[in-house]
Amino acid sequence: MKNNQAHTLKEAKMNYLKQFWDQKWWLSIAAGMLLGLSFPPFPFPFLMVPAFVFLLRVCDLTTSYRETALIGFAGFVTWNVIVTYWLLIATIMAGIPAIVANSILMTIPFSLIKLARERFNQPLLVAFLQASAWVTFEFLHHRWDLAWPWLTLGNGFSNAIPFIQYISVTGVLGISFWVIFSASLIYHVTQQPSRKYMIATAIAVVLPLAISLVMFWSYDDEPVDSIEVAVMQPNYDSYLDMAGYSDPYEPLENLLEFTDSVKTDNTDFTLWPENALIGNIELGYPSTMDNLIMQYAEQWDFPVISGASVIRLYEEHEAPDLYRGHYRGMPYNVFNAAVAHYPDKTILHYEKAKLVPFIERFPFVDFLSRFEATGIDWGAIAIFGKGIDRTMFDVNGHRIPALICYDSVYPDWVRKFVLDGADIITVITNDGWWGNSSGHIQHYDYAKLRAIENRRTVIRSANNGLSGAIGPDGRVHVKTEYWTRDGFTYNASVYDTQTFYTRHGDLIGWMSMFTTFGLVIFHFTKRRKF
C-alpha cells in the first residue's frame, strides 16, 4: 500500500514537472524570479544558470520571434523589478520607464539566442553563439546614452569572489559568457542526453570555477607601497534642502571637525563622498568654502578629495556646443565632480563621465542639439556637463582617481584609469537616494568586481553608506553600516602590476560582437537565397 502511494506521489510530481516544462509563460516568469534572486542582497548567483535553461526552453516552445520577445519580456520585467525596484524610491517617473525599457532591450539578445538555436544544431557552436549574443547586448549596453550596466549578469556573482577570479583576464563579461554557455550546454543535455555531451558540459561548467578557486587561494601579489586614507561618511539627508542645515557652511565645518578627529599623523589624504560640499564650486573663483577647506588641508598637510557640483566657465571662443547659459558674463556648464583641495592652495577637479540617463544627463542631447530648427535650448536641458578626461589626483607621488557613483559600474572606464597608472581605486558616492533598499548593497558589492579585474585596492566613501575598503582579490576589509555617521582610516596597499584585463580590456565583448554580427549577416544572407 505504502509503495503504491509513493509511486503515485512520484508520478504526480513528474507530471507536474512535465506540465511546468511545457508552460512557456510560467517558465519565463520563474526564470525572472531566479535571476532576481541571483543578485545582491541575495546570495544565490548560480541560480542564473537554471534561469537561462528555462529561458532556452521558452525559445523552443515559441513559434515566432515576436512570441519569443513577448513571453521573454514577462521574465525580464520580473527580473528587473526584483533587482532594481529601488529606482522607484529615487524617482517613480524615471524608474518605471527605465525598468520597462531595459526589459524590452533584453528581448533583442533573447531573440538572437532563439535564432542561433534554429539555425544550427551543433551544441558547442550553438552555446558559443548564444553566449555571444547576450554578451554583445551587455557590451553595447555599456556604451550608449541609455546605458544601464546594473544588470550585467556578472554583477550577480559579486559575492562569489572565490569563483570569479578569472575576471582579471576576461573582465566581468567573462562571467556573463560562462552563464549562458553553461546553460546552453545543460539545456542540450536535457533534450538529447549523451555521455559525450554530458562530459563536455561538466568540463565547461566546472573548469572556470576550478581555475578561479586555484587563483583565489594562491593569490599573493606583494604591494609595492601603502597609503593611508581617512574615509568620511557624513550621513547627510539628501532629501532635505541643504541636508537640513541652515547654510552650506555648517555641514562643512562639522565635516572638517569630524575629519580632524578621525585622521592620524600618518594620513596621506582624506576622501569625502559625492555631494559632500553643499553648493557649487566655481572654478577660478575660490570661495570662502574653498579657503576654509584649504586652511585645514594646510594644517593637516594632506589634500582633501571631495564630491561637489562644479561650475566651469568658458571663454566665448572655447565654449562647447552645449552649455547651460551665461554666468559672470561667460558661457558655463555644471558638472558632478570630484575636487581636490591641496595644502599649497591648488584646486584640481575631475568631471564625472558616466552620467545617469535622465537624472544627470538628457540622453542623446549631443545628437539632438544638431537639429537647430526645433528651437529648443538643448544646453539648458542637458542637465550636467559630461566629463571626458580621466583626471587623477597626486597624493605623495601616487595617482589617485575619484570615480563618482555610476562611474564605478563601468568596468572599461575604471580599467582605463588603472591603465593610466592609478595606484588604488577610490569611489565617492551618495547612495542616499534609494533609502534602505538593495541599491546601496549592490553598489558596494559591485566594487569587488573592479578590485579583482584590476588587482587594485578599492576605497569607497558613501554619504550614507556603505563605505569601506576592498582588497585586490575582492575580499572586504572594511564595511560601514548604512545611514550612520562614520569615519575610519585605512592603510591601502598599492600595487603596480597590471592584469590581462587592464591591459587589453573587453576582448570577450569585441569577440562576441563580431560573432553576433556574423550570425545576423549569415541569417539574412541565407534567407535571401531561399
Short mmCIF file of C-alpha atoms in Angstrom, two decimals:
data_model
loop_
_atom_site.label_atom_id
_atom_site.label_comp_id
_atom_site.label_asym_id
_atom_site.label_seq_id
_atom_site.Cartn_x
_atom_site.Cartn_y
_atom_site.Cartn_z
CA MET A 1 0.00 0.00 0.00
CA LYS A 2 2.77 2.43 1.00
CA ASN A 3 4.73 1.55 -2.14
CA ASN A 4 1.69 2.30 -4.31
CA GLN A 5 1.17 5.66 -2.58
CA ALA A 6 4.85 6.56 -3.02
CA HIS A 7 4.69 5.57 -6.68
CA THR A 8 1.52 7.63 -7.19
CA LEU A 9 3.08 10.65 -5.48
CA LYS A 10 6.23 10.34 -7.56
CA GLU A 11 4.16 10.06 -10.73
CA ALA A 12 2.16 13.16 -9.77
CA LYS A 13 5.36 15.13 -9.22
CA MET A 14 6.74 14.02 -12.57
CA ASN A 15 3.52 15.03 -14.31
CA TYR A 16 3.61 18.42 -12.59
CA LEU A 17 7.22 18.99 -13.66
CA LYS A 18 6.42 17.93 -17.19
CA GLN A 19 3.49 20.33 -17.29
CA PHE A 20 5.67 23.14 -15.94
CA TRP A 21 8.37 22.31 -18.51
CA ASP A 22 5.83 22.92 -21.26
CA GLN A 23 4.32 26.16 -19.85
CA LYS A 24 6.22 28.94 -21.59
CA TRP A 25 4.70 31.80 -19.57
CA TRP A 26 5.42 30.17 -16.24
CA LEU A 27 8.92 29.23 -17.37
CA SER A 28 9.63 32.85 -18.28
CA ILE A 29 8.32 34.25 -15.01
CA ALA A 30 10.14 31.56 -12.99
CA ALA A 31 13.33 32.44 -14.84
CA GLY A 32 12.84 36.10 -13.95
CA MET A 33 12.39 35.20 -10.29
CA LEU A 34 15.53 33.07 -10.29
CA LEU A 35 17.51 35.86 -11.96
CA GLY A 36 16.20 38.32 -9.37
CA LEU A 37 17.36 36.04 -6.57
CA SER A 38 20.79 35.78 -8.24
CA PHE A 39 21.73 39.39 -7.43
CA PRO A 40 22.69 41.00 -4.13
CA PRO A 41 21.49 41.11 -1.47
CA PHE A 42 20.51 37.50 -2.23
CA PRO A 43 23.43 35.04 -2.10
CA PHE A 44 22.32 32.74 -4.93
CA PRO A 45 24.21 33.76 -8.09
CA PHE A 46 24.32 30.25 -9.52
CA LEU A 47 20.53 30.35 -9.98
CA MET A 48 21.30 32.27 -13.17
CA VAL A 49 22.18 29.03 -14.92
CA PRO A 50 18.84 27.24 -14.38
CA ALA A 51 17.10 30.56 -15.10
CA PHE A 52 18.57 30.61 -18.58
CA VAL A 53 17.85 26.91 -19.03
CA PHE A 54 14.20 27.86 -18.52
CA LEU A 55 14.51 30.72 -20.99
CA LEU A 56 16.10 28.44 -23.58
CA ARG A 57 13.12 26.14 -23.16
CA VAL A 58 10.88 29.15 -23.84
CA CYS A 59 12.75 29.68 -27.11
CA ASP A 60 11.93 26.12 -28.15
CA LEU A 61 8.26 26.42 -27.19
CA THR A 62 7.61 29.66 -29.05
CA THR A 63 6.80 29.65 -32.75
CA SER A 64 7.89 33.15 -33.76
CA TYR A 65 10.39 35.81 -32.74
CA ARG A 66 7.53 38.11 -31.78
CA GLU A 67 6.15 35.49 -29.40
CA THR A 68 9.64 34.82 -28.04
CA ALA A 69 10.12 38.52 -27.28
CA LEU A 70 6.66 38.89 -25.73
CA ILE A 71 6.96 35.93 -23.38
CA GLY A 72 10.61 36.69 -22.59
CA PHE A 73 9.58 40.23 -21.69
CA ALA A 74 7.46 38.89 -18.80
CA GLY A 75 10.52 37.23 -17.29
CA PHE A 76 12.77 40.20 -17.89
CA VAL A 77 10.34 42.59 -16.21
CA THR A 78 10.18 40.25 -13.22
CA TRP A 79 13.98 40.20 -13.04
CA ASN A 80 14.32 43.98 -13.41
CA VAL A 81 11.71 44.69 -10.73
CA ILE A 82 13.23 42.33 -8.17
CA VAL A 83 16.76 43.72 -8.59
CA THR A 84 16.10 47.41 -9.29
CA TYR A 85 12.78 48.17 -7.56
CA TRP A 86 14.70 50.83 -5.63
CA LEU A 87 14.68 53.02 -8.75
CA LEU A 88 11.08 53.77 -7.87
CA ILE A 89 12.20 55.08 -4.47
CA ALA A 90 14.51 57.59 -6.12
CA THR A 91 12.00 58.66 -8.77
CA ILE A 92 8.83 56.91 -9.94
CA MET A 93 8.67 58.97 -13.15
CA ALA A 94 12.09 57.76 -14.27
CA GLY A 95 12.05 54.37 -12.52
CA ILE A 96 9.09 52.82 -14.35
CA PRO A 97 10.29 53.78 -17.86
CA ALA A 98 13.81 52.58 -17.00
CA ILE A 99 12.58 49.15 -15.89
CA VAL A 100 10.27 48.75 -18.88
CA ALA A 101 12.84 49.99 -21.41
CA ASN A 102 15.59 47.73 -20.09
CA SER A 103 13.25 44.73 -20.20
CA ILE A 104 12.35 45.50 -23.80
CA LEU A 105 16.01 45.79 -24.77
CA MET A 106 16.70 42.37 -23.25
CA THR A 107 14.28 40.78 -25.72
CA ILE A 108 16.72 41.61 -28.55
CA PRO A 109 19.56 39.26 -27.46
CA PHE A 110 16.89 36.77 -26.39
CA SER A 111 15.57 36.68 -29.95
CA LEU A 112 19.12 36.21 -31.23
CA ILE A 113 19.51 33.29 -28.82
CA LYS A 114 16.46 31.70 -30.48
CA LEU A 115 17.94 32.44 -33.91
CA ALA A 116 21.18 30.63 -33.05
CA ARG A 117 19.27 27.52 -31.94
CA GLU A 118 17.11 27.50 -35.07
CA ARG A 119 19.98 27.99 -37.49
CA PHE A 120 22.47 25.49 -36.06
CA ASN A 121 22.34 22.13 -34.30
CA GLN A 122 25.91 21.58 -33.14
CA PRO A 123 25.68 22.07 -29.34
CA LEU A 124 29.05 23.71 -28.74
CA LEU A 125 28.56 26.12 -31.65
CA VAL A 126 25.03 26.96 -30.53
CA ALA A 127 26.23 27.56 -26.96
CA PHE A 128 29.01 29.81 -28.25
CA LEU A 129 26.62 31.82 -30.45
CA GLN A 130 24.01 32.17 -27.70
CA ALA A 131 26.58 33.31 -25.14
CA SER A 132 27.98 35.76 -27.70
CA ALA A 133 24.53 37.20 -28.37
CA TRP A 134 23.90 38.03 -24.72
CA VAL A 135 27.41 39.36 -24.10
CA THR A 136 27.09 41.56 -27.20
CA PHE A 137 23.99 43.11 -25.65
CA GLU A 138 25.80 43.82 -22.37
CA PHE A 139 28.91 45.07 -24.17
CA LEU A 140 26.96 47.56 -26.30
CA HIS A 141 24.58 48.48 -23.48
CA HIS A 142 27.59 49.86 -21.59
CA ARG A 143 28.43 52.17 -24.46
CA TRP A 144 25.49 54.42 -25.35
CA ASP A 145 23.47 57.22 -23.82
CA LEU A 146 20.84 54.84 -22.38
CA ALA A 147 23.49 52.66 -20.77
CA TRP A 148 22.36 50.63 -17.78
CA PRO A 149 25.07 48.12 -16.78
CA TRP A 150 23.48 47.37 -13.38
CA LEU A 151 22.00 44.05 -14.52
CA THR A 152 25.10 42.72 -16.23
CA LEU A 153 24.93 39.01 -15.38
CA GLY A 154 28.43 39.00 -13.93
CA ASN A 155 27.39 41.57 -11.32
CA GLY A 156 25.30 38.91 -9.64
CA PHE A 157 28.47 37.00 -8.77
CA SER A 158 29.99 39.88 -6.80
CA ASN A 159 29.53 37.91 -3.58
CA ALA A 160 31.01 34.71 -5.00
CA ILE A 161 34.56 36.04 -5.23
CA PRO A 162 36.38 32.67 -4.90
CA PHE A 163 34.66 31.55 -8.12
CA ILE A 164 35.27 34.63 -10.31
CA GLN A 165 38.97 35.39 -10.00
CA TYR A 166 39.35 34.72 -13.73
CA ILE A 167 37.79 38.13 -14.46
CA SER A 168 41.29 39.55 -14.00
CA VAL A 169 41.67 38.07 -17.51
CA THR A 170 38.19 38.30 -19.04
CA GLY A 171 36.56 41.14 -17.15
CA VAL A 172 33.04 40.81 -15.77
CA LEU A 173 31.68 39.93 -19.22
CA GLY A 174 33.53 36.63 -18.88
CA ILE A 175 31.09 35.62 -16.16
CA SER A 176 28.13 36.51 -18.36
CA PHE A 177 29.56 34.41 -21.17
CA TRP A 178 30.08 31.46 -18.80
CA VAL A 179 26.48 31.66 -17.53
CA ILE A 180 24.87 31.47 -20.98
CA PHE A 181 27.39 29.00 -22.39
CA SER A 182 26.84 26.64 -19.44
CA ALA A 183 23.05 27.00 -19.55
CA SER A 184 23.00 26.24 -23.27
CA LEU A 185 25.03 23.05 -22.89
CA ILE A 186 22.96 21.92 -19.90
CA TYR A 187 19.75 22.52 -21.84
CA HIS A 188 21.06 20.45 -24.75
CA VAL A 189 21.80 17.58 -22.38
CA THR A 190 18.24 17.71 -21.03
CA GLN A 191 16.92 17.43 -24.58
CA GLN A 192 19.41 14.95 -26.04
CA PRO A 193 21.29 13.15 -23.28
CA SER A 194 24.59 11.61 -24.35
CA ARG A 195 27.69 10.69 -22.45
CA LYS A 196 29.92 12.77 -24.73
CA TYR A 197 27.99 15.99 -24.22
CA MET A 198 27.45 15.37 -20.53
CA ILE A 199 31.24 15.22 -20.08
CA ALA A 200 31.78 18.29 -22.27
CA THR A 201 29.12 20.18 -20.30
CA ALA A 202 30.62 19.20 -16.95
CA ILE A 203 34.05 20.42 -18.09
CA ALA A 204 32.68 23.72 -19.45
CA VAL A 205 30.77 24.40 -16.26
CA VAL A 206 33.36 23.33 -13.70
CA LEU A 207 36.71 24.26 -15.27
CA PRO A 208 36.45 28.09 -14.95
CA LEU A 209 35.28 27.70 -11.34
CA ALA A 210 38.15 25.35 -10.52
CA ILE A 211 40.71 27.67 -12.12
CA SER A 212 39.26 30.57 -10.17
CA LEU A 213 39.49 28.72 -6.86
CA VAL A 214 43.16 27.99 -7.52
CA MET A 215 43.75 31.66 -8.36
CA PHE A 216 41.92 32.75 -5.21
CA TRP A 217 43.84 30.57 -2.79
CA SER A 218 47.19 31.15 -4.46
CA TYR A 219 46.93 34.94 -4.90
CA ASP A 220 49.87 36.56 -3.10
CA ASP A 221 50.84 39.68 -5.06
CA GLU A 222 53.05 41.81 -2.81
CA PRO A 223 52.21 45.52 -2.54
CA VAL A 224 54.93 47.97 -3.52
CA ASP A 225 53.80 50.65 -1.08
CA SER A 226 50.84 51.77 1.03
CA ILE A 227 48.90 54.96 1.50
CA GLU A 228 46.68 55.90 4.45
CA VAL A 229 43.30 57.43 3.73
CA ALA A 230 40.77 58.90 6.14
CA VAL A 231 37.36 57.90 4.76
CA MET A 232 34.41 60.00 5.86
CA GLN A 233 30.70 59.12 5.85
CA PRO A 234 28.85 62.31 6.92
CA ASN A 235 25.34 60.85 6.53
CA TYR A 236 23.62 63.95 5.14
CA ASP A 237 19.93 63.60 4.30
CA SER A 238 19.89 64.33 0.59
CA TYR A 239 16.12 64.83 0.51
CA LEU A 240 16.34 67.89 2.76
CA ASP A 241 17.29 71.32 1.48
CA MET A 242 20.97 71.85 2.35
CA ALA A 243 20.78 68.46 4.12
CA GLY A 244 18.70 70.06 6.84
CA TYR A 245 21.32 72.68 7.81
CA SER A 246 20.73 76.41 7.88
CA ASP A 247 23.53 77.17 5.40
CA PRO A 248 26.22 75.25 3.43
CA TYR A 249 29.00 76.19 5.84
CA GLU A 250 27.57 74.46 8.90
CA PRO A 251 27.80 70.91 7.46
CA LEU A 252 31.24 71.71 6.03
CA GLU A 253 32.56 72.86 9.40
CA ASN A 254 31.12 69.74 11.04
CA LEU A 255 32.74 67.52 8.43
CA LEU A 256 36.11 69.24 8.81
CA GLU A 257 35.98 68.79 12.58
CA PHE A 258 34.87 65.17 12.16
CA THR A 259 37.77 64.52 9.77
CA ASP A 260 40.16 66.12 12.23
CA SER A 261 39.02 63.65 14.89
CA VAL A 262 39.44 60.62 12.59
CA LYS A 263 42.70 61.33 10.73
CA THR A 264 46.05 60.27 12.19
CA ASP A 265 49.59 61.57 11.95
CA ASN A 266 50.17 59.09 9.10
CA THR A 267 47.15 60.04 7.00
CA ASP A 268 48.06 60.90 3.39
CA PHE A 269 44.67 62.23 2.22
CA THR A 270 41.03 62.26 3.18
CA LEU A 271 38.18 61.11 0.98
CA TRP A 272 34.72 62.67 1.25
CA PRO A 273 31.66 61.40 -0.63
CA GLU A 274 29.71 62.68 -3.60
CA ASN A 275 27.73 65.81 -2.71
CA ALA A 276 29.82 66.31 0.46
CA LEU A 277 30.11 70.01 -0.40
CA ILE A 278 26.67 71.61 -0.44
CA GLY A 279 26.58 74.37 -3.00
CA ASN A 280 28.64 74.96 -6.13
CA ILE A 281 32.41 75.30 -6.51
CA GLU A 282 33.29 77.97 -9.07
CA LEU A 283 36.50 77.08 -10.83
CA GLY A 284 38.87 80.03 -10.96
CA TYR A 285 36.96 81.90 -8.26
CA PRO A 286 37.97 80.44 -4.84
CA SER A 287 35.17 80.96 -2.37
CA THR A 288 35.02 81.16 1.40
CA MET A 289 34.24 77.44 1.30
CA ASP A 290 37.37 76.71 -0.77
CA ASN A 291 39.53 78.81 1.53
CA LEU A 292 38.21 77.06 4.63
CA ILE A 293 38.98 73.62 3.20
CA MET A 294 42.46 74.70 2.11
CA GLN A 295 43.11 76.11 5.55
CA TYR A 296 42.52 72.66 7.04
CA ALA A 297 44.45 70.96 4.21
CA GLU A 298 47.43 73.19 5.02
CA GLN A 299 47.09 72.42 8.72
CA TRP A 300 46.89 68.67 8.08
CA ASP A 301 49.48 68.75 5.29
CA PHE A 302 47.46 66.50 3.01
CA PRO A 303 44.80 67.02 0.32
CA VAL A 304 41.03 66.81 0.76
CA ILE A 305 39.29 64.94 -2.09
CA SER A 306 35.57 65.58 -2.10
CA GLY A 307 32.45 65.39 -4.22
CA ALA A 308 30.89 68.69 -5.33
CA SER A 309 28.97 70.41 -8.08
CA VAL A 310 31.41 72.46 -10.12
CA ILE A 311 30.69 75.50 -12.27
CA ARG A 312 33.08 75.66 -15.19
CA LEU A 313 33.33 78.93 -17.13
CA TYR A 314 34.50 79.18 -20.75
CA GLU A 315 35.88 81.94 -22.90
CA GLU A 316 33.43 82.60 -25.73
CA HIS A 317 35.75 81.12 -28.36
CA GLU A 318 36.40 78.00 -26.22
CA ALA A 319 32.78 77.25 -25.27
CA PRO A 320 31.47 73.78 -26.23
CA ASP A 321 28.43 73.36 -28.46
CA LEU A 322 26.26 72.70 -25.41
CA TYR A 323 26.34 74.88 -22.32
CA ARG A 324 23.73 75.94 -19.78
CA GLY A 325 23.84 79.66 -20.36
CA HIS A 326 25.92 82.59 -19.14
CA TYR A 327 27.29 83.29 -15.68
CA ARG A 328 29.61 86.18 -14.81
CA GLY A 329 29.13 87.12 -18.45
CA MET A 330 30.68 83.87 -19.68
CA PRO A 331 29.30 80.55 -21.04
CA TYR A 332 29.19 77.91 -18.31
CA ASN A 333 28.35 74.29 -17.50
CA VAL A 334 27.76 72.50 -14.22
CA PHE A 335 29.49 69.18 -13.59
CA ASN A 336 29.08 66.49 -10.98
CA ALA A 337 32.71 66.44 -9.94
CA ALA A 338 35.42 65.40 -7.55
CA VAL A 339 37.52 68.28 -6.25
CA ALA A 340 40.94 68.07 -4.60
CA HIS A 341 41.99 70.93 -2.32
CA TYR A 342 45.75 70.86 -1.69
CA PRO A 343 47.79 72.39 1.15
CA ASP A 344 49.52 74.71 -1.35
CA LYS A 345 46.07 76.15 -2.27
CA THR A 346 45.94 74.32 -5.59
CA ILE A 347 42.47 73.12 -6.61
CA LEU A 348 42.10 70.28 -9.14
CA HIS A 349 38.96 68.53 -10.27
CA TYR A 350 37.61 65.52 -12.17
CA GLU A 351 34.32 65.74 -14.09
CA LYS A 352 32.04 62.72 -13.92
CA ALA A 353 31.88 60.93 -17.28
CA LYS A 354 29.27 58.21 -16.78
CA LEU A 355 26.06 60.08 -16.09
CA VAL A 356 22.73 58.50 -15.14
CA PRO A 357 20.30 58.88 -18.08
CA PHE A 358 17.57 61.48 -17.49
CA ILE A 359 18.68 62.06 -13.89
CA GLU A 360 22.08 63.57 -14.69
CA ARG A 361 22.16 63.84 -18.47
CA PHE A 362 19.42 64.02 -21.10
CA PRO A 363 20.09 61.05 -23.45
CA PHE A 364 21.36 61.78 -26.96
CA VAL A 365 21.37 65.50 -26.25
CA ASP A 366 24.57 65.98 -28.27
CA PHE A 367 22.88 64.45 -31.32
CA LEU A 368 19.52 66.17 -30.81
CA SER A 369 21.17 69.56 -30.45
CA ARG A 370 22.20 69.43 -34.11
CA PHE A 371 18.59 70.00 -35.14
CA GLU A 372 18.55 73.75 -34.72
CA ALA A 373 15.13 74.04 -36.37
CA THR A 374 13.46 72.68 -33.23
CA GLY A 375 14.15 75.93 -31.41
CA ILE A 376 14.91 74.04 -28.21
CA ASP A 377 17.69 75.25 -25.95
CA TRP A 378 19.30 71.85 -25.54
CA GLY A 379 22.16 73.26 -23.50
CA ALA A 380 19.69 74.40 -20.85
CA ILE A 381 18.02 70.97 -20.53
CA ALA A 382 21.14 68.82 -20.87
CA ILE A 383 21.44 68.84 -17.05
CA PHE A 384 25.08 68.06 -16.10
CA GLY A 385 28.02 68.50 -18.41
CA LYS A 386 29.71 65.26 -19.46
CA GLY A 387 33.34 64.79 -18.48
CA ILE A 388 35.76 63.22 -20.94
CA ASP A 389 39.16 63.36 -19.21
CA ARG A 390 40.48 60.67 -16.85
CA THR A 391 41.86 63.18 -14.36
CA MET A 392 43.65 61.75 -11.33
CA PHE A 393 44.98 63.41 -8.20
CA ASP A 394 48.56 63.23 -6.95
CA VAL A 395 48.96 62.11 -3.34
CA ASN A 396 52.59 61.70 -2.25
CA GLY A 397 53.57 60.59 -5.74
CA HIS A 398 50.63 58.20 -6.08
CA ARG A 399 47.98 58.64 -8.77
CA ILE A 400 44.51 58.53 -7.22
CA PRO A 401 41.26 58.63 -9.24
CA ALA A 402 37.96 59.64 -7.64
CA LEU A 403 35.31 57.75 -9.56
CA ILE A 404 31.87 59.19 -8.90
CA CYS A 405 28.99 56.83 -8.15
CA TYR A 406 27.78 55.46 -11.52
CA ASP A 407 31.34 55.63 -12.92
CA SER A 408 32.24 52.60 -10.84
CA VAL A 409 29.83 50.16 -12.54
CA TYR A 410 31.55 50.62 -15.92
CA PRO A 411 34.41 48.11 -15.97
CA ASP A 412 36.09 49.51 -19.10
CA TRP A 413 36.06 53.09 -17.78
CA VAL A 414 37.59 52.01 -14.46
CA ARG A 415 40.29 49.85 -16.06
CA LYS A 416 41.43 52.80 -18.19
CA PHE A 417 42.32 54.70 -15.03
CA VAL A 418 44.44 51.77 -13.88
CA LEU A 419 45.99 51.52 -17.35
CA ASP A 420 46.88 55.21 -16.97
CA GLY A 421 48.68 54.44 -13.71
CA ALA A 422 46.09 54.54 -10.90
CA ASP A 423 47.70 53.06 -7.78
CA ILE A 424 44.42 52.47 -5.96
CA ILE A 425 40.77 52.92 -6.97
CA THR A 426 38.60 55.30 -4.98
CA VAL A 427 34.85 55.70 -5.35
CA ILE A 428 32.84 58.60 -3.97
CA THR A 429 29.08 58.21 -3.98
CA ASN A 430 25.89 59.35 -2.32
CA ASP A 431 23.66 56.22 -2.31
CA GLY A 432 21.16 58.07 -0.12
CA TRP A 433 18.60 58.50 -2.91
CA TRP A 434 17.40 54.91 -2.69
CA GLY A 435 16.60 54.62 1.01
CA ASN A 436 17.44 51.48 2.95
CA SER A 437 16.95 49.24 -0.10
CA SER A 438 19.03 46.82 -2.16
CA GLY A 439 20.54 49.65 -4.22
CA HIS A 440 23.36 50.65 -1.89
CA ILE A 441 24.16 47.00 -1.12
CA GLN A 442 24.51 46.18 -4.82
CA HIS A 443 26.61 49.27 -5.47
CA TYR A 444 29.08 48.33 -2.74
CA ASP A 445 29.28 44.71 -3.84
CA TYR A 446 29.89 45.58 -7.49
CA ALA A 447 33.07 47.39 -6.43
CA LYS A 448 34.57 43.97 -5.62
CA LEU A 449 34.50 43.19 -9.33
CA ARG A 450 36.57 46.28 -10.14
CA ALA A 451 39.10 45.24 -7.48
CA ILE A 452 39.53 41.76 -8.96
CA GLU A 453 39.54 42.87 -12.60
CA ASN A 454 42.40 45.29 -11.99
CA ARG A 455 44.01 43.84 -8.83
CA ARG A 456 43.74 47.13 -7.04
CA THR A 457 42.60 48.14 -3.57
CA VAL A 458 39.20 49.85 -3.75
CA ILE A 459 38.20 52.54 -1.24
CA ARG A 460 34.59 53.75 -1.07
CA SER A 461 33.28 56.89 0.61
CA ALA A 462 29.49 56.95 0.59
CA ASN A 463 27.43 59.75 2.10
CA ASN A 464 25.03 57.43 3.92
CA GLY A 465 27.00 54.19 3.44
CA LEU A 466 28.14 51.70 2.58
CA SER A 467 31.70 52.98 2.81
CA GLY A 468 34.64 50.64 3.06
CA ALA A 469 37.80 49.06 1.73
CA ILE A 470 38.14 46.05 -0.58
CA GLY A 471 41.32 44.11 -1.32
CA PRO A 472 42.59 43.24 -4.82
CA ASP A 473 41.19 39.71 -4.52
CA GLY A 474 37.72 41.06 -3.75
CA ARG A 475 37.77 40.40 -0.02
CA VAL A 476 36.06 43.04 2.11
CA HIS A 477 38.38 44.61 4.70
CA VAL A 478 36.12 47.42 5.94
CA LYS A 479 32.37 47.91 5.58
CA THR A 480 30.35 50.54 7.44
CA GLU A 481 26.69 50.42 8.40
CA TYR A 482 24.09 52.18 6.27
CA TRP A 483 22.61 55.52 7.36
CA THR A 484 25.15 56.16 10.09
CA ARG A 485 27.71 58.91 10.61
CA ASP A 486 31.06 57.17 10.45
CA GLY A 487 34.70 57.58 9.58
CA PHE A 488 37.80 55.42 9.57
CA THR A 489 41.42 55.37 8.47
CA TYR A 490 42.72 52.59 6.27
CA ASN A 491 46.24 51.79 5.13
CA ALA A 492 45.61 50.93 1.49
CA SER A 493 48.08 48.62 -0.22
CA VAL A 494 49.48 49.92 -3.50
CA TYR A 495 50.14 47.53 -6.42
CA ASP A 496 51.86 48.26 -9.71
CA THR A 497 51.15 45.12 -11.76
CA GLN A 498 48.53 45.31 -14.49
CA THR A 499 46.21 42.42 -15.21
CA PHE A 500 45.49 41.00 -18.63
CA TYR A 501 42.08 42.63 -18.46
CA THR A 502 43.57 46.02 -17.53
CA ARG A 503 45.96 45.87 -20.47
CA HIS A 504 43.60 44.50 -23.12
CA GLY A 505 40.07 45.33 -21.99
CA ASP A 506 36.87 43.62 -23.06
CA LEU A 507 38.27 41.30 -25.71
CA ILE A 508 35.44 38.89 -24.99
CA GLY A 509 32.98 41.69 -25.70
CA TRP A 510 34.55 42.54 -29.04
CA MET A 511 34.76 38.85 -29.97
CA SER A 512 31.10 38.35 -29.07
CA MET A 513 30.01 41.41 -31.02
CA PHE A 514 31.74 40.31 -34.24
CA THR A 515 30.41 36.78 -33.78
CA THR A 516 26.85 38.04 -33.31
CA PHE A 517 27.05 40.37 -36.29
CA GLY A 518 28.28 37.37 -38.30
CA LEU A 519 25.27 35.35 -37.13
CA VAL A 520 22.86 38.09 -38.21
CA ILE A 521 24.55 38.51 -41.60
CA PHE A 522 24.52 34.73 -42.12
CA HIS A 523 20.81 34.62 -41.27
CA PHE A 524 19.77 37.32 -43.74
CA THR A 525 22.08 36.01 -46.47
CA LYS A 526 20.65 32.51 -46.17
CA ARG A 527 17.09 33.80 -46.05
CA ARG A 528 17.57 35.69 -49.34
CA LYS A 529 18.81 32.54 -51.03
CA PHE A 530 15.56 30.76 -50.23
#
